[in-house]
Coordinates of C-alpha atoms in Angstrom, one line a residue:
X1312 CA 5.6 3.7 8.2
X1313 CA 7.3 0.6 9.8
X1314 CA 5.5 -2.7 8.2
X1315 CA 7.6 -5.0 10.3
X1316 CA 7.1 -4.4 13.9
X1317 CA 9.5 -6.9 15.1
X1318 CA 12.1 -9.4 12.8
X1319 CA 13.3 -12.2 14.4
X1320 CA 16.4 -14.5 14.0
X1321 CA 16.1 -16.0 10.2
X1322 CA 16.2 -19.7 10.5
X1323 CA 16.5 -22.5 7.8
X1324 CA 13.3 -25.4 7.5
X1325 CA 13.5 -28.1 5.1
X1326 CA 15.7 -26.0 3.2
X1327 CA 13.9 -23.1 2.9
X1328 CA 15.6 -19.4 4.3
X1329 CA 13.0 -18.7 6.9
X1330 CA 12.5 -14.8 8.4
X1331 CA 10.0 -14.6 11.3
X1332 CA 8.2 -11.5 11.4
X1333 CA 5.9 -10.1 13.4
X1334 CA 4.1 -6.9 11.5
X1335 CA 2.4 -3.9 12.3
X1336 CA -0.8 -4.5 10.2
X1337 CA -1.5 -7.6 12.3
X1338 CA -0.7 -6.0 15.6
X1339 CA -3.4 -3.0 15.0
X1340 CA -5.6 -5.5 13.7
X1341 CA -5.7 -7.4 16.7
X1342 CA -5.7 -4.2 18.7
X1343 CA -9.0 -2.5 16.5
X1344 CA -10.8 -6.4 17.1
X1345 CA -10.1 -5.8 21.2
X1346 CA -11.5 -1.9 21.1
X1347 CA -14.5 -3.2 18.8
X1348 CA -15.1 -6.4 21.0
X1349 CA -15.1 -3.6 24.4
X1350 CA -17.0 -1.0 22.4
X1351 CA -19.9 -4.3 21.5
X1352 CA -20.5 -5.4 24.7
X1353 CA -20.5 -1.9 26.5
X1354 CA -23.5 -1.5 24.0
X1355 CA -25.1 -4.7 24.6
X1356 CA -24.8 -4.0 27.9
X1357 CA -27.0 -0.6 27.4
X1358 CA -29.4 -2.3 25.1
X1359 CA -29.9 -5.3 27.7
X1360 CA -28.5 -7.7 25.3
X1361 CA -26.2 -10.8 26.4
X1362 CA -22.9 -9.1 26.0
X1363 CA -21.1 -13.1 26.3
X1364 CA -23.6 -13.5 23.0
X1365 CA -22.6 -10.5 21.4
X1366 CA -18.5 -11.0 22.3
X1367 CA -19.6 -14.8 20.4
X1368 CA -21.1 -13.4 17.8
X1369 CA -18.1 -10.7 17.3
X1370 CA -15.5 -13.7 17.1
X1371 CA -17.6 -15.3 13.8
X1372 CA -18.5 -11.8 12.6
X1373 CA -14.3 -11.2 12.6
X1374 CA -13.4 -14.2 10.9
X1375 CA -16.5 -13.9 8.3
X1376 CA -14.9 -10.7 7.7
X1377 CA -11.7 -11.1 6.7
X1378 CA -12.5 -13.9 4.8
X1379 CA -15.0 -12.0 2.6
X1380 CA -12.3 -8.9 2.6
X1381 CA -9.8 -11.1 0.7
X1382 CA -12.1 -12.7 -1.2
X1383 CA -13.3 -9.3 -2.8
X1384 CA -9.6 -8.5 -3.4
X1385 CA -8.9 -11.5 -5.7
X1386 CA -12.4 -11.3 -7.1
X1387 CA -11.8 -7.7 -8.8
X1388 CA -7.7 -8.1 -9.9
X1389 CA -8.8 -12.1 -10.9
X1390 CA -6.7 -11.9 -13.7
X1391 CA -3.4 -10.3 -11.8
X1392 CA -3.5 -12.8 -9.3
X1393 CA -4.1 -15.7 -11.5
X1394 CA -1.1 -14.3 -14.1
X1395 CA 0.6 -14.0 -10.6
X1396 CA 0.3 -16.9 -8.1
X1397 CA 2.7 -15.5 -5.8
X1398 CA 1.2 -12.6 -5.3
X1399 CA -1.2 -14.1 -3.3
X1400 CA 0.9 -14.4 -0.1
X1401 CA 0.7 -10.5 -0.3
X1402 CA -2.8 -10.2 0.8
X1403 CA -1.9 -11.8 4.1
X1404 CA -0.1 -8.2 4.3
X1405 CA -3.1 -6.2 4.1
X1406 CA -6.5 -6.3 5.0
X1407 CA -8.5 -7.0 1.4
X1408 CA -11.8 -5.3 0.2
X1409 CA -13.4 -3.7 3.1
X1410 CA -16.4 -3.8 1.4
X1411 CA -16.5 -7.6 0.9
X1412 CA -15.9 -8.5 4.3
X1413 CA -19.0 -6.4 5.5
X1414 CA -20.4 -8.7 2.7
X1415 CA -19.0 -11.3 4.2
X1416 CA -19.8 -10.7 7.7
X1417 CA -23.6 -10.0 7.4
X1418 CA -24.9 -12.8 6.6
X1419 CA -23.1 -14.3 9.5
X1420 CA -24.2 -12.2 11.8
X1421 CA -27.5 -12.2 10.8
X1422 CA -27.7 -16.2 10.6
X1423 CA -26.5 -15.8 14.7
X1424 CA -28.9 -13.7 15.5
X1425 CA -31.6 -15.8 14.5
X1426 CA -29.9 -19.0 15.7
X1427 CA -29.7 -17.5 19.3
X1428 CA -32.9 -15.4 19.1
X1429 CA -31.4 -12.0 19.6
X1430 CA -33.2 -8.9 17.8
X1431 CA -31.7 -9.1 14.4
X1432 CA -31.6 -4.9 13.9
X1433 CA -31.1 -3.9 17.7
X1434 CA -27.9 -6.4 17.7
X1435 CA -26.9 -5.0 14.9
X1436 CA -27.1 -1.0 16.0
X1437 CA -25.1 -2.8 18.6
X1438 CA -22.3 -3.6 16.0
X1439 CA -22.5 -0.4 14.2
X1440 CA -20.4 1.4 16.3
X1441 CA -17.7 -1.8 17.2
X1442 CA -17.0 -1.6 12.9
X1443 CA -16.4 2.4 12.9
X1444 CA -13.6 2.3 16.1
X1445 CA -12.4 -0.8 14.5
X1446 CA -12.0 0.4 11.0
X1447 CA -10.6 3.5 12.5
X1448 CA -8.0 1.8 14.4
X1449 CA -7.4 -0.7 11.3
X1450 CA -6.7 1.8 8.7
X1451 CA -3.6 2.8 10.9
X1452 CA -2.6 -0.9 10.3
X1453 CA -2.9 0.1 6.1
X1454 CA -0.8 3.2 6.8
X1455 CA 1.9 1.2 9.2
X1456 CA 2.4 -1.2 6.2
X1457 CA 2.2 0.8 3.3
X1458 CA -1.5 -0.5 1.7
X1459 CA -4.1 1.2 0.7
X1460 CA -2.8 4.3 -0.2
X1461 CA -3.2 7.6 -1.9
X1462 CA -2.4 9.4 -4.7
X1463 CA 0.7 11.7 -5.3
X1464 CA -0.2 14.9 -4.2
X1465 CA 1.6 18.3 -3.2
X1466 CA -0.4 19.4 -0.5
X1467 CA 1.3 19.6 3.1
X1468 CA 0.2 17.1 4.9
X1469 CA 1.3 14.6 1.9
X1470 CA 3.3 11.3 3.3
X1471 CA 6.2 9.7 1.8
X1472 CA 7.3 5.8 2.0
X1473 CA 10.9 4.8 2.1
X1474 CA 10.5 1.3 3.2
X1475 CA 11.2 -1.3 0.5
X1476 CA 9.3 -4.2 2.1
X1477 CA 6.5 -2.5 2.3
X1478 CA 6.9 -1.6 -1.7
X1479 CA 7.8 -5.4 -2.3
X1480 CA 4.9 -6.8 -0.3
X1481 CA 1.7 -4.5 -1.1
X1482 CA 3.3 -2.3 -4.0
X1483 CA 3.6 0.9 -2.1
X1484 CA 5.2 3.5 -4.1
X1485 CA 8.5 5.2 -2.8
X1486 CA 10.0 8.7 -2.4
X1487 CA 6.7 10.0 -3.4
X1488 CA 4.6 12.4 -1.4
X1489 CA 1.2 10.8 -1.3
X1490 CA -2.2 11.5 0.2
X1491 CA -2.8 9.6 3.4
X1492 CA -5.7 8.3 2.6
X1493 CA -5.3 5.6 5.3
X1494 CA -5.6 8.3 7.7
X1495 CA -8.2 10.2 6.1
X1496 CA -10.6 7.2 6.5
X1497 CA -9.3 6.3 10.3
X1498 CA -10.4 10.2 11.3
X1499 CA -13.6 9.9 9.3
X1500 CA -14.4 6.3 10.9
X1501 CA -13.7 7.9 14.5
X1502 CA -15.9 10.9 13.6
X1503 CA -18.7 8.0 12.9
X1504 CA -18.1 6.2 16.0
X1505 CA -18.9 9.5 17.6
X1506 CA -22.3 10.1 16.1
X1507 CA -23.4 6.6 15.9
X1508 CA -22.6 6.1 20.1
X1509 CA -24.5 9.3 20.6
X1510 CA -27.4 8.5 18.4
X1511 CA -27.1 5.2 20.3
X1512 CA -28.6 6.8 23.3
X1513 CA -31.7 8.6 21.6
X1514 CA -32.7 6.2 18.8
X1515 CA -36.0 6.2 17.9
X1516 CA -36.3 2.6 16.3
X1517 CA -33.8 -0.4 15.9
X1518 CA -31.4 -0.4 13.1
X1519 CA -31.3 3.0 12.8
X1520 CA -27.7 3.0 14.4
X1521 CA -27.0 0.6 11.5
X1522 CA -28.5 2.3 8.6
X1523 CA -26.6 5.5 9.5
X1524 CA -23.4 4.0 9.8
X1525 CA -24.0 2.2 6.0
X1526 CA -25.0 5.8 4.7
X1527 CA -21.8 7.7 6.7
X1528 CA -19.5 5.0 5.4
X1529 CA -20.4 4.9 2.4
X1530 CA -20.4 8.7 1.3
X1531 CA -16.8 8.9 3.0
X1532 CA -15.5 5.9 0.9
X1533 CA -17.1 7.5 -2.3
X1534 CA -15.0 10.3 -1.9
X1535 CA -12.1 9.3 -0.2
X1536 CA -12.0 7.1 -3.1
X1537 CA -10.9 9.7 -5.3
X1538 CA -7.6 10.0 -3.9
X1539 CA -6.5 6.5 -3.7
X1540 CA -3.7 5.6 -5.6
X1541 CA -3.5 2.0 -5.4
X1542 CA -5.2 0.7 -8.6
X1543 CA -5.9 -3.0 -7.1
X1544 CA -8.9 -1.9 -5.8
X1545 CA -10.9 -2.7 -8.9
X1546 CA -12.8 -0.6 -11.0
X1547 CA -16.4 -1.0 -13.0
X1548 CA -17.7 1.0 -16.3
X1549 CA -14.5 1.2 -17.9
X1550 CA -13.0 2.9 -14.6
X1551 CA -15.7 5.7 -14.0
X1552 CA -15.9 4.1 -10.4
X1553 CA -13.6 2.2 -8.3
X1554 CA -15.4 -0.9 -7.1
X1555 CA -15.6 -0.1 -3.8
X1556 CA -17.1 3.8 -5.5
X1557 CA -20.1 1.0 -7.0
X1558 CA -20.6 -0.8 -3.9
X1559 CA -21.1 2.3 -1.8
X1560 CA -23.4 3.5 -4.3
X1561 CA -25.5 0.4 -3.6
X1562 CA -25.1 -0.1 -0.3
X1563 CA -26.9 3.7 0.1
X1564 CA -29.7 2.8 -2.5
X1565 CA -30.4 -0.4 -0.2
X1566 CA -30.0 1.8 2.9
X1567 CA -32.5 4.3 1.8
X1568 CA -35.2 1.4 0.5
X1569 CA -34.8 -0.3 3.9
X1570 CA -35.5 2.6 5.7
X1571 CA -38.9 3.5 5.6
X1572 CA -39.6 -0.3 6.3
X1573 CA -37.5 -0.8 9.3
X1574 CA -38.4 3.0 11.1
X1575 CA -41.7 1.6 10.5
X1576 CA -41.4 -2.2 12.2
X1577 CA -38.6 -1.6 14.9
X1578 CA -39.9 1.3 16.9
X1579 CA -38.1 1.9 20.1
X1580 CA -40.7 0.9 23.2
X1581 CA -42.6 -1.7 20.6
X1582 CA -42.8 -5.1 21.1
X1583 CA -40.3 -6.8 18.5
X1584 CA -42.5 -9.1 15.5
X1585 CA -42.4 -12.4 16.1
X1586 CA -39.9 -14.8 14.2
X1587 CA -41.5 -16.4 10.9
X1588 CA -42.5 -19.8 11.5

């Protein structure tokens, strides 16, 4: 685990003791946004979609993202983070809530879809398989600074953090063997890449990329929740299920009602229904 990547010479401004640092998390991030950006317009590319449109889209998608991500995060630990102000700044040290900035990103996605008249499900099978290599490429950013991670365990492929910025910044527990659940979910989300490029090829209607990627996700986050440690996360019905547990159960019951609707409409080799006036 090395959170800080590079440290720079401290300065002072106005005052204030002043350490630049340029860390991991951020690094991988920017890295996983490149790979899902290539991975977008290769598929746009196959689906005879504007890649410049889709690379566009992928900038507001991003942002929307993130946004939503941290949003979630202060949403379920309100009270923490309104008892601690200053904990704030430690969010810019991880990435938040996955599951509110695919919240977050939707909407946005879908609005530029519509705005620029691209096929609102195909565009999206398009994305599917940008999120998986970028989450899988991200989730080495949790485990290079310290968040997001697992429970103490004794098995043998347990990890143990030493690094006392990472503990400072994001809470990571020390000198404790731990699952690494951040790498759990990066192997998982490359096995979905996998299957969602190759279903890619041979899908039989639009948004079926996209529908299998919400029901993949969302049974390897149920599970992989189990063995998270870090208790920031949230939890609903007096802590039966994480939130993130909740929101994957409702993001496969919304998967499985849109399904027999969209196979239906989107057929591969039909012509798309017209927008609504």
């Amino acid at each position: 685990m090395h959170p800080r990547l590079i440290t720079f010479p401290a300065f002072d401004l106005f005052g204030s003791h002043v350490e630049p640092v340029l860390h991991s998390y951020g690094v991988l991030l920017a890295i996983a946004f490149v790979a899902g950006l290539l991975v977008a317009s290769w598929q746009a590319r196959r689906s005879g979609l504007d890649s410049t449109r889709i690379a566009d889209m992928a900038v507001y998608v991003l942002i929307a993202g993130l946004i939503g991500a941290k949003i979630l995060l202060v949403l379920v630990e309100w009270n923490y983070y309104t008892h601690n102000p200053r904990e704030l700044l430690s969010i810019l040290q991880s990435g938040g809530v996955f599951y509110g900035g695919l919240i977050g990103a939707f909407p946005v996605a879908w609005w530029y879809a519509r705005r620029h008249a691209l096929p609102p499900w195909r565009t999206a099978d398009v994305l599917a398989p940008a999120v998986a290599i970028g989450q899988a490429i991200g989730r080495l950013g949790c485990f290079a600074a310290g968040c997001c991670y697992g429970r103490p365990a004794d098995v043998p492929w347990a990890v143990t953090f030493r690094d006392a910025y990472a503990s400072r910044t994001v809470g990571t527990p020390l000198d404790t063997p731990l699952h690494p659940t951040e790498i759990y979910e990066s192997l998982a989300c490359l096995a979905i890449f996998f299957i969602l490029a190759a279903m890619a090829r041979r899908k039989r209607f639009d948004g079926q990329v996209t529908l299998a990627y919400v029901i993949l996700y969302a049974m390897v986050r149920f599970v992989i929740e189990y063995y998270r440690g870090d208790a920031v996360r949230g939890s609903v019905f007096g802590g039966t299920l994480s939130t993130s547990q909740f929101i994957a159960l409702l993001m496969v019951l919304a998967a499985a009602v849109a399904l027999p609707y969209v196979s239906k409409r989107n057929r591969v080799g039909t012509p798309p229904s017209p927008p609504p006036a």
